[in-house]
Amino acid sequence: MINFIVRRLIQIPLVMLVLSLLLVGVTQLLTPEQRAAPYIRGDNQASRIEQIIEQRGLRDPFPVQYGRWASGAVQGDLGFSRASGKDVIETIKERLPNTIELTLLTAIPILLLSVWLGSLSALNKDKFIDQVLRVLTILGYSLPTFVLGIVLLAVFYAYLGWLPGAGQLEVINQFAVSDMKRYTGMLSVDAMLNGRWNVAWDALRHMILPAATLAIVSSADIIKVMRNSMLDVLSSDYIRTARAKGLTPGVVNRKHARRNALLPIITLGGLLVINLLSGSLITETIFAYPGIGQWVVQSALQIDLAGVLGFALLSALIVVVMNTLVDILYGIVDPRVRFD
């Protein structure tokens, strides 16, 4: 396994190199004036666009331009994001912890609840609970995210007033965090570490509706796949052998059936985390949550080339790393998997 991990780690920079070549190459379809936009940091620089083009060598051959861009990227210079009004690296450092925080609050309950409900549905095949769960899963993955998000806002924020609507904090608490020491960048965690329990609770309350929206939509597919996988395992020969040996149903289901049924869930779980970490664009936009997803939507609307390119590179890195982790988890869960 160690050799496998080393090989995959070596592949990461190679994959990022190829992807960056493709992404930067696509930008060559734009005019030099359009490609100079990421380097304009204020209205006073707009009149010097020709000077910026010359300084940045945006009319040079592509290999020269790519080498210059790669040299800057290695040093942390991915350009200036007009959508955020900050450098791309600074924007990612500021917003990625917020997306990670929302991912943790969403992904863990989704995976635990989906595995349990999928197993419950399979163990009660064609019974009432199975029929109810199948109907709910159909509703879950057929309901558009933006519709569900707006409905939850209308019910729990506008009508009942139980939960906050948009943003990350109430106005009164936004001033309270200005002098708060940041350890992780995740607001609720940092607030707890600073003993600001009211701020932590406020941040968690603001994440309930976005997390619920993502959980309802994302869990439907995982429940369905877990149910089908569990049914396939329960009908296999080794399960019948385990029952014939006199093992209790609980031992058979938990120790033998569920563990082997988890293999497709590992893949789906990896895809779920990739989607969440890459920014849940629609959800973060609806709830005005200051994560990566909201930023890239604003970047796309403003034709913020540096922002879109930085997001694409970040997403590619997340995909490569998560795929490696998924492959490693396959070997842990299923000893039959070899890393030769």
XYZ file of C-alpha atoms in Angstrom:
340
model
C 0.000 0.000 0.000
C 2.875 2.387 0.757
C 4.234 1.945 -2.772
C 0.758 2.611 -4.159
C 0.404 5.812 -2.114
C 3.856 6.999 -3.240
C 2.975 6.332 -6.893
C -0.286 8.244 -6.579
C 1.417 11.155 -4.849
C 3.919 11.329 -7.686
C 1.046 11.371 -10.185
C -0.621 14.402 -8.560
C 1.843 17.043 -9.873
C 1.864 15.367 -13.294
C -1.935 15.453 -13.507
C -1.987 19.076 -12.331
C 0.606 19.945 -14.991
C -1.497 18.467 -17.795
C -4.690 20.089 -16.496
C -3.036 23.478 -16.115
C -1.738 23.227 -19.693
C -5.264 22.561 -20.917
C -6.852 25.299 -18.807
C -4.310 27.964 -19.645
C -4.426 26.840 -23.271
C -8.172 27.446 -23.405
C -7.628 31.035 -22.259
C -5.638 31.625 -25.452
C -8.976 31.727 -27.249
C -9.527 35.103 -25.566
C -7.988 38.367 -26.705
C -4.951 39.810 -24.887
C -7.211 42.567 -23.540
C -9.566 40.005 -21.997
C -6.651 38.048 -20.534
C -5.207 41.215 -19.036
C -8.380 41.776 -16.971
C -7.268 39.564 -14.020
C -4.267 41.823 -13.460
C -6.282 45.044 -13.248
C -6.664 45.763 -9.535
C -8.504 49.071 -9.761
C -10.139 51.604 -12.049
C -6.905 53.611 -12.213
C -5.174 50.667 -13.897
C -7.845 50.183 -16.563
C -6.351 52.997 -18.650
C -2.983 51.221 -18.621
C -4.218 47.985 -20.149
C -1.733 48.086 -23.030
C 1.094 48.547 -20.552
C -0.168 45.554 -18.553
C -0.327 43.452 -21.726
C 3.295 44.307 -22.478
C 4.443 43.744 -18.892
C 2.715 40.374 -18.691
C 3.772 39.343 -22.185
C 0.233 38.422 -23.195
C 1.171 38.602 -26.878
C 4.120 36.237 -26.458
C 4.008 32.636 -27.766
C 1.978 30.204 -25.654
C 4.963 28.248 -24.213
C 6.476 31.519 -22.956
C 3.153 32.637 -21.476
C 2.559 29.284 -19.797
C 6.043 29.223 -18.308
C 5.512 32.710 -16.902
C 2.075 31.769 -15.506
C 3.381 28.520 -13.973
C 6.271 30.376 -12.335
C 3.819 32.815 -10.762
C 1.422 30.013 -9.743
C 4.193 28.146 -7.921
C 4.887 31.344 -5.980
C 1.190 31.752 -5.139
C 0.300 34.339 -7.783
C -2.850 33.228 -9.622
C -3.947 36.741 -10.452
C -6.497 39.144 -9.046
C -10.157 38.146 -8.681
C -12.501 40.979 -9.579
C -15.413 39.090 -8.039
C -13.875 39.104 -4.558
C -11.680 42.182 -4.890
C -8.685 40.161 -3.647
C -5.932 37.943 -4.989
C -7.168 34.485 -5.999
C -4.971 32.749 -3.405
C -6.245 35.025 -0.649
C -9.834 34.401 -1.738
C -9.325 30.627 -1.655
C -7.686 30.816 1.787
C -10.623 32.861 3.063
C -13.496 30.907 1.522
C -12.285 27.296 1.386
C -12.493 26.802 5.203
C -16.144 27.912 5.053
C -16.854 25.284 2.389
C -14.944 22.641 4.387
C -17.019 23.533 7.449
C -20.263 23.102 5.509
C -18.928 19.861 3.983
C -18.186 18.358 7.404
C -21.613 19.309 8.710
C -23.239 17.773 5.627
C -21.204 14.779 4.489
C -20.896 12.924 7.814
C -24.663 12.853 8.558
C -25.427 12.030 4.910
C -23.146 8.984 4.835
C -24.138 7.631 8.246
C -27.868 8.132 7.725
C -27.861 6.874 4.124
C -26.011 3.663 5.006
C -28.424 2.973 7.860
C -31.581 3.763 5.852
C -30.349 1.817 2.822
C -29.620 -1.205 4.996
C -32.972 -0.863 6.751
C -34.770 -0.746 3.418
C -32.968 -3.848 2.123
C -33.564 -5.855 5.300
C -37.291 -5.045 5.065
C -37.659 -5.563 1.335
C -41.204 -4.924 0.023
C -42.472 -4.133 3.509
C -44.093 -0.842 4.486
C -40.858 0.843 5.632
C -39.163 -0.178 2.393
C -41.971 1.299 0.299
C -41.862 4.568 2.256
C -38.096 4.913 1.878
C -38.251 4.159 -1.837
C -40.841 6.880 -2.365
C -38.784 9.362 -0.343
C -35.616 8.606 -2.291
C -37.445 9.146 -5.586
C -38.682 12.501 -4.322
C -35.204 13.352 -3.065
C -33.251 12.893 -6.286
C -36.022 14.254 -8.528
C -36.352 17.521 -6.588
C -34.106 20.315 -7.962
C -31.697 21.791 -5.432
C -32.764 25.369 -6.032
C -36.441 24.491 -5.544
C -35.778 22.674 -2.268
C -33.561 25.478 -0.999
C -36.175 28.132 -1.718
C -38.911 26.026 -0.110
C -36.859 25.535 3.061
C -36.140 29.268 3.179
C -39.807 30.113 2.724
C -40.956 27.697 5.436
C -38.313 27.829 8.159
C -37.109 31.418 7.709
C -39.891 33.509 6.205
C -42.969 31.736 7.622
C -41.960 30.031 10.875
C -38.938 32.186 11.684
C -37.148 29.277 13.340
C -33.858 29.571 11.456
C -31.807 32.396 9.921
C -32.074 32.901 6.208
C -28.867 33.895 4.461
C -25.263 34.656 5.228
C -22.962 33.212 7.859
C -23.694 35.324 10.943
C -26.212 37.787 12.290
C -25.156 41.417 11.935
C -24.531 41.828 15.663
C -22.083 38.901 15.674
C -20.227 40.025 12.546
C -18.593 42.775 14.616
C -17.809 40.338 17.431
C -15.512 38.201 15.261
C -13.260 41.036 14.111
C -10.898 40.580 17.069
C -11.302 36.810 17.298
C -8.155 34.722 16.826
C -8.488 32.373 13.846
C -7.006 28.897 14.159
C -8.658 26.850 11.408
C -10.552 29.420 9.341
C -13.783 27.554 10.132
C -15.960 30.057 11.942
C -17.853 27.778 14.320
C -14.704 25.855 15.304
C -12.660 29.019 15.859
C -15.490 30.561 17.873
C -15.541 27.529 20.168
C -11.764 27.647 20.583
C -12.078 31.302 21.548
C -14.914 30.613 23.969
C -17.408 32.601 21.852
C -20.227 30.100 22.189
C -22.911 32.529 21.021
C -20.983 33.116 17.779
C -20.432 29.376 17.298
C -24.138 28.651 17.791
C -25.078 31.457 15.387
C -22.696 30.075 12.726
C -24.084 26.550 13.149
C -27.688 27.797 12.887
C -26.849 29.560 9.613
C -25.531 26.268 8.205
C -28.594 24.181 9.076
C -30.683 25.098 6.023
C -27.827 24.806 3.463
C -26.757 21.510 5.027
C -30.342 20.204 5.036
C -30.762 21.134 1.364
C -27.585 19.303 0.387
C -28.365 16.334 2.638
C -31.862 15.731 1.262
C -30.761 15.906 -2.360
C -27.475 14.012 -1.978
C -28.617 11.238 0.364
C -31.312 9.938 -2.008
C -28.846 8.362 -4.453
C -26.717 6.871 -1.675
C -29.739 5.291 0.021
C -30.854 3.753 -3.265
C -27.398 2.366 -4.094
C -26.918 1.049 -0.539
C -30.279 -0.740 -0.697
C -29.477 -2.402 -4.033
C -25.958 -3.321 -2.948
C -27.231 -4.786 0.319
C -29.836 -6.866 -1.522
C -27.150 -8.272 -3.844
C -24.936 -9.221 -0.898
C -27.809 -10.778 1.090
C -28.551 -13.130 -1.811
C -24.925 -14.324 -2.126
C -23.730 -17.818 -1.219
C -21.478 -16.850 1.685
C -24.374 -15.113 3.439
C -26.491 -18.257 3.144
C -23.524 -20.253 4.486
C -23.168 -17.881 7.462
C -26.876 -18.313 8.239
C -26.605 -22.101 7.920
C -23.807 -22.074 10.507
C -26.268 -20.633 12.991
C -24.964 -17.068 13.167
C -27.510 -14.575 14.443
C -29.148 -12.218 11.906
C -27.469 -9.237 13.553
C -23.982 -10.705 13.120
C -24.691 -11.777 9.542
C -26.084 -8.390 8.557
C -23.533 -6.187 10.302
C -20.306 -8.169 10.036
C -20.735 -9.929 6.700
C -23.414 -8.250 4.589
C -23.105 -4.540 5.343
C -19.321 -4.385 5.122
C -19.259 -5.863 1.623
C -22.210 -3.713 0.578
C -20.215 -0.582 1.444
C -17.870 -0.805 -1.556
C -20.045 1.240 -3.977
C -20.812 3.671 -1.149
C -17.112 4.474 -0.848
C -17.122 5.650 -4.460
C -20.313 7.650 -4.003
C -18.980 9.097 -0.758
C -15.841 10.225 -2.541
C -17.900 11.887 -5.266
C -20.080 13.511 -2.618
C -17.090 15.030 -0.823
C -15.613 16.177 -4.148
C -18.836 17.953 -5.048
C -19.150 19.560 -1.622
C -15.520 20.673 -1.395
C -15.604 22.019 -4.945
C -18.378 24.275 -3.782
C -22.103 23.621 -3.886
C -22.707 26.421 -6.353
C -26.505 26.575 -6.262
C -26.885 26.039 -2.521
C -24.218 28.538 -1.500
C -25.714 31.117 -3.876
C -29.284 30.657 -2.609
C -28.261 30.992 1.030
C -25.582 33.659 0.367
C -23.081 31.405 2.106
C -19.527 32.780 1.642
C -17.910 29.640 0.321
C -16.049 28.620 -2.821
C -19.275 27.938 -4.717
C -20.704 31.416 -4.248
C -17.398 32.974 -5.299
C -17.100 30.993 -8.541
C -20.681 31.867 -9.507
C -19.871 35.551 -9.033
C -16.631 35.063 -10.983
C -18.453 33.468 -13.894
C -21.092 36.199 -13.996
C -18.407 38.903 -13.999
C -16.196 37.021 -16.494
C -13.517 36.907 -13.814
C -10.943 34.830 -15.672
C -8.487 34.532 -12.791
C -11.237 33.423 -10.398
C -12.611 30.762 -12.741
C -9.124 29.438 -13.541
C -8.182 29.306 -9.855
C -11.388 27.444 -9.031
C -10.770 24.951 -11.849
C -7.272 24.182 -10.553
C -8.554 23.808 -6.985
C -11.313 21.454 -8.136
C -8.826 19.355 -10.113
C -6.579 19.031 -7.061
C -9.524 17.978 -4.891
C -10.579 15.336 -7.432
C -7.089 13.827 -7.679
C -6.580 13.702 -3.900
C -10.044 12.289 -3.174
C -9.692 9.587 -5.841
C -6.461 8.486 -4.164
C -8.171 8.334 -0.753
C -11.084 6.347 -2.223
C -8.693 3.773 -3.709
C -6.966 3.403 -0.343
C -10.293 2.946 1.460
C -11.232 0.205 -1.020
C -8.215 -1.793 0.114
C -9.043 -1.253 3.791
C -12.684 -2.319 3.471
C -12.118 -5.167 1.003
C -8.929 -7.213 1.618
C -9.332 -8.738 -1.846
C -8.241 -5.450 -3.402
C -4.521 -5.384 -4.111
C -2.321 -2.396 -4.882
C 0.149 -4.171 -7.173
